[in-house]
């Protein structure tokens, strides 16, 4: 039986059940946040200590602070190109908002500047033009 690894829970799922399984993860909760986000498999995530890594951001338009889940931080520290939409969930607005409108409470740095900086440090993860075009079609965000 052939299986595919789920990008959410990282279990091996039989191909015949794969799309139904993934749909379940992608169902929106009542607050507009997905049940789960795509992350890197645990063994591929960054093992860097999060002590000096910012983890709480404020959406400057509404002033609400939201915590970034650790497994997401460890995933984008490893691959800063994993989340190409350049938007993040705001618990105040209950929807995805542009990184550009958010600031880390710990450092005051803009989330988009932060993301761009991480990406500059790891150019080897920059996806090819085709992936970036696809991301643009789906999210309206052009990743340089
Ligand atoms: Zn799964
Ligand atoms: Zn907000």
PDB file of N, CA and C in Angstrom, residues 38-136:
ATOM      1  N   UNK A  38       0.835  23.758   8.290  1.00  0.00           N
ATOM      2  CA  UNK A  38       1.930  22.956   7.767  1.00  0.00           C
ATOM      3  C   UNK A  38       3.190  23.298   8.566  1.00  0.00           C
ATOM      4  N   UNK A  39       3.902  22.281   9.010  1.00  0.00           N
ATOM      5  CA  UNK A  39       5.187  22.497   9.669  1.00  0.00           C
ATOM      6  C   UNK A  39       6.184  21.516   9.077  1.00  0.00           C
ATOM      7  N   UNK A  40       7.450  21.737   9.358  1.00  0.00           N
ATOM      8  CA  UNK A  40       8.431  20.729   8.984  1.00  0.00           C
ATOM      9  C   UNK A  40       8.270  19.545   9.927  1.00  0.00           C
ATOM     10  N   UNK A  41       8.589  18.339   9.466  1.00  0.00           N
ATOM     11  CA  UNK A  41       8.571  17.187  10.369  1.00  0.00           C
ATOM     12  C   UNK A  41       9.486  17.477  11.559  1.00  0.00           C
ATOM     13  N   UNK A  42       9.116  16.999  12.771  1.00  0.00           N
ATOM     14  CA  UNK A  42       9.890  17.334  13.970  1.00  0.00           C
ATOM     15  C   UNK A  42      11.389  17.150  13.812  1.00  0.00           C
ATOM     16  N   UNK A  43      11.824  16.080  13.113  1.00  0.00           N
ATOM     17  CA  UNK A  43      13.263  15.814  13.024  1.00  0.00           C
ATOM     18  C   UNK A  43      13.966  16.787  12.077  1.00  0.00           C
ATOM     19  N   UNK A  44      13.201  17.547  11.286  1.00  0.00           N
ATOM     20  CA  UNK A  44      13.830  18.501  10.361  1.00  0.00           C
ATOM     21  C   UNK A  44      13.782  19.933  10.873  1.00  0.00           C
ATOM     22  N   UNK A  45      13.059  20.148  11.997  1.00  0.00           N
ATOM     23  CA  UNK A  45      12.942  21.517  12.491  1.00  0.00           C
ATOM     24  C   UNK A  45      14.241  21.989  13.123  1.00  0.00           C
ATOM     25  N   UNK A  46      14.352  23.309  13.244  1.00  0.00           N
ATOM     26  CA  UNK A  46      15.512  23.879  13.903  1.00  0.00           C
ATOM     27  C   UNK A  46      15.527  23.438  15.365  1.00  0.00           C
ATOM     28  N   UNK A  47      16.718  23.179  15.880  1.00  0.00           N
ATOM     29  CA  UNK A  47      16.835  22.827  17.296  1.00  0.00           C
ATOM     30  C   UNK A  47      17.405  23.998  18.080  1.00  0.00           C
ATOM     31  N   UNK A  48      17.487  25.141  17.408  1.00  0.00           N
ATOM     32  CA  UNK A  48      17.980  26.362  18.042  1.00  0.00           C
ATOM     33  C   UNK A  48      17.132  26.689  19.277  1.00  0.00           C
ATOM     34  N   UNK A  49      17.773  27.164  20.319  1.00  0.00           N
ATOM     35  CA  UNK A  49      17.036  27.582  21.513  1.00  0.00           C
ATOM     36  C   UNK A  49      16.211  28.819  21.188  1.00  0.00           C
ATOM     37  N   UNK A  50      15.004  28.876  21.758  1.00  0.00           N
ATOM     38  CA  UNK A  50      14.131  30.009  21.445  1.00  0.00           C
ATOM     39  C   UNK A  50      14.275  31.151  22.447  1.00  0.00           C
ATOM     40  N   UNK A  51      15.266  31.040  23.336  1.00  0.00           N
ATOM     41  CA  UNK A  51      15.419  32.054  24.378  1.00  0.00           C
ATOM     42  C   UNK A  51      15.484  33.469  23.811  1.00  0.00           C
ATOM     43  N   UNK A  52      16.282  33.670  22.768  1.00  0.00           N
ATOM     44  CA  UNK A  52      16.434  35.018  22.216  1.00  0.00           C
ATOM     45  C   UNK A  52      15.637  35.220  20.935  1.00  0.00           C
ATOM     46  N   UNK A  53      14.696  34.328  20.688  1.00  0.00           N
ATOM     47  CA  UNK A  53      13.916  34.415  19.463  1.00  0.00           C
ATOM     48  C   UNK A  53      12.552  35.022  19.783  1.00  0.00           C
ATOM     49  N   UNK A  54      12.150  36.076  19.074  1.00  0.00           N
ATOM     50  CA  UNK A  54      10.842  36.677  19.372  1.00  0.00           C
ATOM     51  C   UNK A  54       9.692  35.708  19.087  1.00  0.00           C
ATOM     52  N   UNK A  55       8.677  35.730  19.963  1.00  0.00           N
ATOM     53  CA  UNK A  55       7.589  34.755  19.846  1.00  0.00           C
ATOM     54  C   UNK A  55       6.196  35.362  19.930  1.00  0.00           C
ATOM     55  N   UNK A  56       6.100  36.654  20.286  1.00  0.00           N
ATOM     56  CA  UNK A  56       4.784  37.282  20.407  1.00  0.00           C
ATOM     57  C   UNK A  56       4.769  38.537  19.547  1.00  0.00           C
ATOM     58  N   UNK A  57       3.743  38.653  18.704  1.00  0.00           N
ATOM     59  CA  UNK A  57       3.678  39.817  17.822  1.00  0.00           C
ATOM     60  C   UNK A  57       2.376  40.578  18.033  1.00  0.00           C
ATOM     61  N   UNK A  58       2.453  41.865  17.755  1.00  0.00           N
ATOM     62  CA  UNK A  58       1.272  42.721  17.861  1.00  0.00           C
ATOM     63  C   UNK A  58       0.859  43.142  16.453  1.00  0.00           C
ATOM     64  N   UNK A  59      -0.421  43.007  16.176  1.00  0.00           N
ATOM     65  CA  UNK A  59      -0.965  43.550  14.940  1.00  0.00           C
ATOM     66  C   UNK A  59      -1.194  45.039  15.178  1.00  0.00           C
ATOM     67  N   UNK A  60      -0.411  45.876  14.495  1.00  0.00           N
ATOM     68  CA  UNK A  60      -0.416  47.305  14.845  1.00  0.00           C
ATOM     69  C   UNK A  60      -1.747  47.976  14.515  1.00  0.00           C
ATOM     70  N   UNK A  61      -2.530  47.404  13.601  1.00  0.00           N
ATOM     71  CA  UNK A  61      -3.810  48.018  13.236  1.00  0.00           C
ATOM     72  C   UNK A  61      -4.857  47.854  14.319  1.00  0.00           C
ATOM     73  N   UNK A  62      -4.775  46.758  15.105  1.00  0.00           N
ATOM     74  CA  UNK A  62      -5.808  46.549  16.131  1.00  0.00           C
ATOM     75  C   UNK A  62      -5.197  46.482  17.532  1.00  0.00           C
ATOM     76  N   UNK A  63      -3.874  46.386  17.626  1.00  0.00           N
ATOM     77  CA  UNK A  63      -3.209  46.402  18.926  1.00  0.00           C
ATOM     78  C   UNK A  63      -3.259  45.088  19.685  1.00  0.00           C
ATOM     79  N   UNK A  64      -3.708  43.999  19.045  1.00  0.00           N
ATOM     80  CA  UNK A  64      -3.797  42.711  19.737  1.00  0.00           C
ATOM     81  C   UNK A  64      -2.502  41.914  19.576  1.00  0.00           C
ATOM     82  N   UNK A  65      -2.060  41.293  20.697  1.00  0.00           N
ATOM     83  CA  UNK A  65      -0.868  40.452  20.659  1.00  0.00           C
ATOM     84  C   UNK A  65      -1.259  38.992  20.432  1.00  0.00           C
ATOM     85  N   UNK A  66      -0.474  38.292  19.632  1.00  0.00           N
ATOM     86  CA  UNK A  66      -0.713  36.883  19.322  1.00  0.00           C
ATOM     87  C   UNK A  66       0.604  36.137  19.476  1.00  0.00           C
ATOM     88  N   UNK A  67       0.560  34.947  20.078  1.00  0.00           N
ATOM     89  CA  UNK A  67       1.768  34.140  20.222  1.00  0.00           C
ATOM     90  C   UNK A  67       1.983  33.262  19.004  1.00  0.00           C
ATOM     91  N   UNK A  68       3.215  33.194  18.552  1.00  0.00           N
ATOM     92  CA  UNK A  68       3.564  32.320  17.423  1.00  0.00           C
ATOM     93  C   UNK A  68       3.823  30.920  17.975  1.00  0.00           C
ATOM     94  N   UNK A  69       3.108  29.890  17.486  1.00  0.00           N
ATOM     95  CA  UNK A  69       3.356  28.532  18.004  1.00  0.00           C
ATOM     96  C   UNK A  69       4.804  28.097  17.794  1.00  0.00           C
ATOM     97  N   UNK A  70       5.347  27.408  18.812  1.00  0.00           N
ATOM     98  CA  UNK A  70       6.761  27.019  18.758  1.00  0.00           C
ATOM     99  C   UNK A  70       7.119  26.161  17.555  1.00  0.00           C
ATOM    100  N   UNK A  71       6.212  25.237  17.189  1.00  0.00           N
ATOM    101  CA  UNK A  71       6.557  24.327  16.087  1.00  0.00           C
ATOM    102  C   UNK A  71       6.636  25.103  14.763  1.00  0.00           C
ATOM    103  N   UNK A  72       5.913  26.220  14.683  1.00  0.00           N
ATOM    104  CA  UNK A  72       5.992  27.062  13.481  1.00  0.00           C
ATOM    105  C   UNK A  72       7.305  27.840  13.485  1.00  0.00           C
ATOM    106  N   UNK A  73       7.667  28.383  14.658  1.00  0.00           N
ATOM    107  CA  UNK A  73       8.948  29.101  14.760  1.00  0.00           C
ATOM    108  C   UNK A  73      10.100  28.182  14.368  1.00  0.00           C
ATOM    109  N   UNK A  74      10.110  26.968  14.943  1.00  0.00           N
ATOM    110  CA  UNK A  74      11.208  26.025  14.654  1.00  0.00           C
ATOM    111  C   UNK A  74      11.219  25.627  13.187  1.00  0.00           C
ATOM    112  N   UNK A  75      10.064  25.707  12.534  1.00  0.00           N
ATOM    113  CA  UNK A  75      10.001  25.360  11.109  1.00  0.00           C
ATOM    114  C   UNK A  75      10.551  26.485  10.250  1.00  0.00           C
ATOM    115  N   UNK A  76      10.150  27.753  10.540  1.00  0.00           N
ATOM    116  CA  UNK A  76      10.658  28.817   9.661  1.00  0.00           C
ATOM    117  C   UNK A  76      12.081  29.230  10.001  1.00  0.00           C
ATOM    118  N   UNK A  77      12.546  28.930  11.223  1.00  0.00           N
ATOM    119  CA  UNK A  77      13.974  29.173  11.494  1.00  0.00           C
ATOM    120  C   UNK A  77      14.815  28.254  10.620  1.00  0.00           C
ATOM    121  N   UNK A  78      14.321  27.039  10.412  1.00  0.00           N
ATOM    122  CA  UNK A  78      15.033  26.089   9.560  1.00  0.00           C
ATOM    123  C   UNK A  78      14.881  26.482   8.085  1.00  0.00           C
ATOM    124  N   UNK A  79      13.636  26.762   7.672  1.00  0.00           N
ATOM    125  CA  UNK A  79      13.374  27.129   6.279  1.00  0.00           C
ATOM    126  C   UNK A  79      12.496  28.375   6.225  1.00  0.00           C
ATOM    127  N   UNK A  80      13.126  29.549   6.114  1.00  0.00           N
ATOM    128  CA  UNK A  80      12.364  30.816   6.133  1.00  0.00           C
ATOM    129  C   UNK A  80      11.457  30.978   4.916  1.00  0.00           C
ATOM    130  N   UNK A  81      11.548  30.077   3.953  1.00  0.00           N
ATOM    131  CA  UNK A  81      10.689  30.156   2.774  1.00  0.00           C
ATOM    132  C   UNK A  81       9.494  29.211   2.879  1.00  0.00           C
ATOM    133  N   UNK A  82       9.266  28.622   4.053  1.00  0.00           N
ATOM    134  CA  UNK A  82       8.181  27.652   4.182  1.00  0.00           C
ATOM    135  C   UNK A  82       6.813  28.329   4.052  1.00  0.00           C
ATOM    136  N   UNK A  83       6.685  29.524   4.620  1.00  0.00           N
ATOM    137  CA  UNK A  83       5.387  30.213   4.608  1.00  0.00           C
ATOM    138  C   UNK A  83       5.456  31.390   3.646  1.00  0.00           C
ATOM    139  N   UNK A  84       5.039  31.139   2.407  1.00  0.00           N
ATOM    140  CA  UNK A  84       5.248  32.131   1.358  1.00  0.00           C
ATOM    141  C   UNK A  84       4.148  33.183   1.300  1.00  0.00           C
ATOM    142  N   UNK A  85       3.082  33.011   2.078  1.00  0.00           N
ATOM    143  CA  UNK A  85       1.987  33.990   2.019  1.00  0.00           C
ATOM    144  C   UNK A  85       2.375  35.298   2.697  1.00  0.00           C
ATOM    145  N   UNK A  86       3.399  35.260   3.551  1.00  0.00           N
ATOM    146  CA  UNK A  86       3.816  36.448   4.298  1.00  0.00           C
ATOM    147  C   UNK A  86       2.657  37.094   5.037  1.00  0.00           C
ATOM    148  N   UNK A  87       1.808  36.249   5.613  1.00  0.00           N
ATOM    149  CA  UNK A  87       0.741  36.754   6.464  1.00  0.00           C
ATOM    150  C   UNK A  87       0.681  35.845   7.685  1.00  0.00           C
ATOM    151  N   UNK A  88       0.022  36.301   8.737  1.00  0.00           N
ATOM    152  CA  UNK A  88      -0.015  35.547   9.969  1.00  0.00           C
ATOM    153  C   UNK A  88      -1.353  35.783  10.640  1.00  0.00           C
ATOM    154  N   UNK A  89      -1.715  34.881  11.554  1.00  0.00           N
ATOM    155  CA  UNK A  89      -3.030  34.996  12.167  1.00  0.00           C
ATOM    156  C   UNK A  89      -3.032  36.063  13.259  1.00  0.00           C
ATOM    157  N   UNK A  90      -4.087  36.882  13.271  1.00  0.00           N
ATOM    158  CA  UNK A  90      -4.267  37.844  14.355  1.00  0.00           C
ATOM    159  C   UNK A  90      -5.473  37.407  15.175  1.00  0.00           C
ATOM    160  N   UNK A  91      -5.255  37.204  16.480  1.00  0.00           N
ATOM    161  CA  UNK A  91      -6.368  36.742  17.318  1.00  0.00           C
ATOM    162  C   UNK A  91      -7.377  37.864  17.555  1.00  0.00           C
ATOM    163  N   UNK A  92      -6.974  39.118  17.351  1.00  0.00           N
ATOM    164  CA  UNK A  92      -7.915  40.226  17.486  1.00  0.00           C
ATOM    165  C   UNK A  92      -8.853  40.316  16.288  1.00  0.00           C
ATOM    166  N   UNK A  93      -8.269  40.291  15.098  1.00  0.00           N
ATOM    167  CA  UNK A  93      -9.064  40.403  13.859  1.00  0.00           C
ATOM    168  C   UNK A  93      -9.659  39.051  13.454  1.00  0.00           C
ATOM    169  N   UNK A  94      -9.161  37.960  14.042  1.00  0.00           N
ATOM    170  CA  UNK A  94      -9.618  36.606  13.729  1.00  0.00           C
ATOM    171  C   UNK A  94      -9.489  36.293  12.247  1.00  0.00           C
ATOM    172  N   UNK A  95      -8.377  36.729  11.669  1.00  0.00           N
ATOM    173  CA  UNK A  95      -8.104  36.381  10.277  1.00  0.00           C
ATOM    174  C   UNK A  95      -6.595  36.529  10.031  1.00  0.00           C
ATOM    175  N   UNK A  96      -6.179  36.125   8.833  1.00  0.00           N
ATOM    176  CA  UNK A  96      -4.786  36.319   8.437  1.00  0.00           C
ATOM    177  C   UNK A  96      -4.566  37.797   8.145  1.00  0.00           C
ATOM    178  N   UNK A  97      -3.479  38.357   8.640  1.00  0.00           N
ATOM    179  CA  UNK A  97      -3.143  39.752   8.352  1.00  0.00           C
ATOM    180  C   UNK A  97      -1.714  39.778   7.800  1.00  0.00           C
ATOM    181  N   UNK A  98      -1.374  40.805   7.001  1.00  0.00           N
ATOM    182  CA  UNK A  98      -0.016  40.844   6.421  1.00  0.00           C
ATOM    183  C   UNK A  98       1.048  40.945   7.508  1.00  0.00           C
ATOM    184  N   UNK A  99       2.151  40.221   7.329  1.00  0.00           N
ATOM    185  CA  UNK A  99       3.301  40.355   8.240  1.00  0.00           C
ATOM    186  C   UNK A  99       3.694  41.814   8.396  1.00  0.00           C
ATOM    187  N   UNK A 100       3.561  42.581   7.294  1.00  0.00           N
ATOM    188  CA  UNK A 100       3.966  43.979   7.251  1.00  0.00           C
ATOM    189  C   UNK A 100       3.253  44.796   8.340  1.00  0.00           C
ATOM    190  N   UNK A 101       2.052  44.355   8.757  1.00  0.00           N
ATOM    191  CA  UNK A 101       1.268  45.110   9.746  1.00  0.00           C
ATOM    192  C   UNK A 101       1.549  44.652  11.181  1.00  0.00           C
ATOM    193  N   UNK A 102       2.540  43.755  11.361  1.00  0.00           N
ATOM    194  CA  UNK A 102       2.794  43.194  12.696  1.00  0.00           C
ATOM    195  C   UNK A 102       4.225  43.488  13.161  1.00  0.00           C
ATOM    196  N   UNK A 103       4.362  43.603  14.476  1.00  0.00           N
ATOM    197  CA  UNK A 103       5.666  43.847  15.105  1.00  0.00           C
ATOM    198  C   UNK A 103       5.869  42.872  16.248  1.00  0.00           C
ATOM    199  N   UNK A 104       7.108  42.398  16.420  1.00  0.00           N
ATOM    200  CA  UNK A 104       7.435  41.564  17.574  1.00  0.00           C
ATOM    201  C   UNK A 104       7.405  42.424  18.836  1.00  0.00           C
ATOM    202  N   UNK A 105       6.776  41.909  19.893  1.00  0.00           N
ATOM    203  CA  UNK A 105       6.750  42.677  21.141  1.00  0.00           C
ATOM    204  C   UNK A 105       8.142  42.691  21.777  1.00  0.00           C
ATOM    205  N   UNK A 106       8.940  41.624  21.557  1.00  0.00           N
ATOM    206  CA  UNK A 106      10.246  41.515  22.212  1.00  0.00           C
ATOM    207  C   UNK A 106      11.275  42.477  21.626  1.00  0.00           C
ATOM    208  N   UNK A 107      11.231  42.689  20.302  1.00  0.00           N
ATOM    209  CA  UNK A 107      12.295  43.458  19.655  1.00  0.00           C
ATOM    210  C   UNK A 107      11.782  44.703  18.947  1.00  0.00           C
ATOM    211  N   UNK A 108      10.466  44.799  18.735  1.00  0.00           N
ATOM    212  CA  UNK A 108       9.907  45.932  18.001  1.00  0.00           C
ATOM    213  C   UNK A 108      10.132  45.839  16.500  1.00  0.00           C
ATOM    214  N   UNK A 109      10.763  44.740  16.045  1.00  0.00           N
ATOM    215  CA  UNK A 109      11.035  44.609  14.612  1.00  0.00           C
ATOM    216  C   UNK A 109       9.763  44.217  13.863  1.00  0.00           C
ATOM    217  N   UNK A 110       9.616  44.775  12.675  1.00  0.00           N
ATOM    218  CA  UNK A 110       8.504  44.419  11.803  1.00  0.00           C
ATOM    219  C   UNK A 110       8.638  42.945  11.366  1.00  0.00           C
ATOM    220  N   UNK A 111       7.518  42.212  11.357  1.00  0.00           N
ATOM    221  CA  UNK A 111       7.579  40.776  11.036  1.00  0.00           C
ATOM    222  C   UNK A 111       8.074  40.511   9.615  1.00  0.00           C
ATOM    223  N   UNK A 112       7.724  41.414   8.697  1.00  0.00           N
ATOM    224  CA  UNK A 112       8.181  41.203   7.322  1.00  0.00           C
ATOM    225  C   UNK A 112       9.679  41.453   7.205  1.00  0.00           C
ATOM    226  N   UNK A 113      10.178  42.503   7.890  1.00  0.00           N
ATOM    227  CA  UNK A 113      11.628  42.756   7.881  1.00  0.00           C
ATOM    228  C   UNK A 113      12.366  41.567   8.472  1.00  0.00           C
ATOM    229  N   UNK A 114      11.795  41.021   9.554  1.00  0.00           N
ATOM    230  CA  UNK A 114      12.391  39.866  10.228  1.00  0.00           C
ATOM    231  C   UNK A 114      12.455  38.672   9.271  1.00  0.00           C
ATOM    232  N   UNK A 115      11.320  38.398   8.606  1.00  0.00           N
ATOM    233  CA  UNK A 115      11.257  37.273   7.670  1.00  0.00           C
ATOM    234  C   UNK A 115      12.259  37.472   6.537  1.00  0.00           C
ATOM    235  N   UNK A 116      12.306  38.694   5.987  1.00  0.00           N
ATOM    236  CA  UNK A 116      13.243  38.975   4.889  1.00  0.00           C
ATOM    237  C   UNK A 116      14.686  38.753   5.346  1.00  0.00           C
ATOM    238  N   UNK A 117      14.959  39.125   6.598  1.00  0.00           N
ATOM    239  CA  UNK A 117      16.306  38.958   7.131  1.00  0.00           C
ATOM    240  C   UNK A 117      16.659  37.471   7.245  1.00  0.00           C
ATOM    241  N   UNK A 118      15.724  36.669   7.793  1.00  0.00           N
ATOM    242  CA  UNK A 118      15.972  35.220   7.885  1.00  0.00           C
ATOM    243  C   UNK A 118      16.219  34.641   6.503  1.00  0.00           C
ATOM    244  N   UNK A 119      15.438  35.113   5.509  1.00  0.00           N
ATOM    245  CA  UNK A 119      15.584  34.573   4.155  1.00  0.00           C
ATOM    246  C   UNK A 119      16.935  34.924   3.555  1.00  0.00           C
ATOM    247  N   UNK A 120      17.406  36.152   3.814  1.00  0.00           N
ATOM    248  CA  UNK A 120      18.719  36.545   3.282  1.00  0.00           C
ATOM    249  C   UNK A 120      19.822  35.659   3.844  1.00  0.00           C
ATOM    250  N   UNK A 121      19.603  35.187   5.100  1.00  0.00           N
ATOM    251  CA  UNK A 121      20.631  34.345   5.722  1.00  0.00           C
ATOM    252  C   UNK A 121      20.620  32.917   5.174  1.00  0.00           C
ATOM    253  N   UNK A 122      19.508  32.514   4.530  1.00  0.00           N
ATOM    254  CA  UNK A 122      19.418  31.141   4.024  1.00  0.00           C
ATOM    255  C   UNK A 122      18.965  31.118   2.568  1.00  0.00           C
ATOM    256  N   UNK A 123      19.730  31.726   1.689  1.00  0.00           N
ATOM    257  CA  UNK A 123      19.297  31.795   0.279  1.00  0.00           C
ATOM    258  C   UNK A 123      19.170  30.415  -0.356  1.00  0.00           C
ATOM    259  N   UNK A 124      19.796  29.398   0.273  1.00  0.00           N
ATOM    260  CA  UNK A 124      19.748  28.053  -0.322  1.00  0.00           C
ATOM    261  C   UNK A 124      18.329  27.470  -0.303  1.00  0.00           C
ATOM    262  N   UNK A 125      17.426  28.050   0.530  1.00  0.00           N
ATOM    263  CA  UNK A 125      16.054  27.535   0.582  1.00  0.00           C
ATOM    264  C   UNK A 125      15.118  28.285  -0.369  1.00  0.00           C
ATOM    265  N   UNK A 126      15.655  29.316  -1.059  1.00  0.00           N
ATOM    266  CA  UNK A 126      14.790  30.100  -1.930  1.00  0.00           C
ATOM    267  C   UNK A 126      14.194  29.212  -3.019  1.00  0.00           C
ATOM    268  N   UNK A 127      12.853  29.159  -3.104  1.00  0.00           N
ATOM    269  CA  UNK A 127      12.253  28.271  -4.104  1.00  0.00           C
ATOM    270  C   UNK A 127      12.441  28.820  -5.507  1.00  0.00           C
ATOM    271  N   UNK A 128      12.287  27.935  -6.484  1.00  0.00           N
ATOM    272  CA  UNK A 128      12.435  28.333  -7.875  1.00  0.00           C
ATOM    273  C   UNK A 128      11.300  29.245  -8.315  1.00  0.00           C
ATOM    274  N   UNK A 129      11.447  29.796  -9.496  1.00  0.00           N
ATOM    275  CA  UNK A 129      10.484  30.765 -10.017  1.00  0.00           C
ATOM    276  C   UNK A 129       9.093  30.140 -10.109  1.00  0.00           C
ATOM    277  N   UNK A 130       8.994  28.865 -10.435  1.00  0.00           N
ATOM    278  CA  UNK A 130       7.692  28.232 -10.614  1.00  0.00           C
ATOM    279  C   UNK A 130       6.922  28.192  -9.293  1.00  0.00           C
ATOM    280  N   UNK A 131       7.594  27.796  -8.215  1.00  0.00           N
ATOM    281  CA  UNK A 131       6.951  27.745  -6.900  1.00  0.00           C
ATOM    282  C   UNK A 131       6.525  29.141  -6.464  1.00  0.00           C
ATOM    283  N   UNK A 132       7.398  30.129  -6.747  1.00  0.00           N
ATOM    284  CA  UNK A 132       7.059  31.487  -6.330  1.00  0.00           C
ATOM    285  C   UNK A 132       5.881  32.039  -7.139  1.00  0.00           C
ATOM    286  N   UNK A 133       5.812  31.633  -8.429  1.00  0.00           N
ATOM    287  CA  UNK A 133       4.659  32.031  -9.245  1.00  0.00           C
ATOM    288  C   UNK A 133       3.371  31.416  -8.703  1.00  0.00           C
ATOM    289  N   UNK A 134       3.444  30.119  -8.363  1.00  0.00           N
ATOM    290  CA  UNK A 134       2.276  29.428  -7.805  1.00  0.00           C
ATOM    291  C   UNK A 134       1.822  30.109  -6.514  1.00  0.00           C
ATOM    292  N   UNK A 135       2.787  30.439  -5.652  1.00  0.00           N
ATOM    293  CA  UNK A 135       2.452  31.091  -4.392  1.00  0.00           C
ATOM    294  C   UNK A 135       1.774  32.426  -4.666  1.00  0.00           C
ATOM    295  N   UNK A 136       2.242  33.106  -5.710  1.00  0.00           N
ATOM    296  CA  UNK A 136       1.649  34.397  -6.055  1.00  0.00           C
ATOM    297  C   UNK A 136       0.205  34.210  -6.504  1.00  0.00           C
TER     298      UNK A 136
END
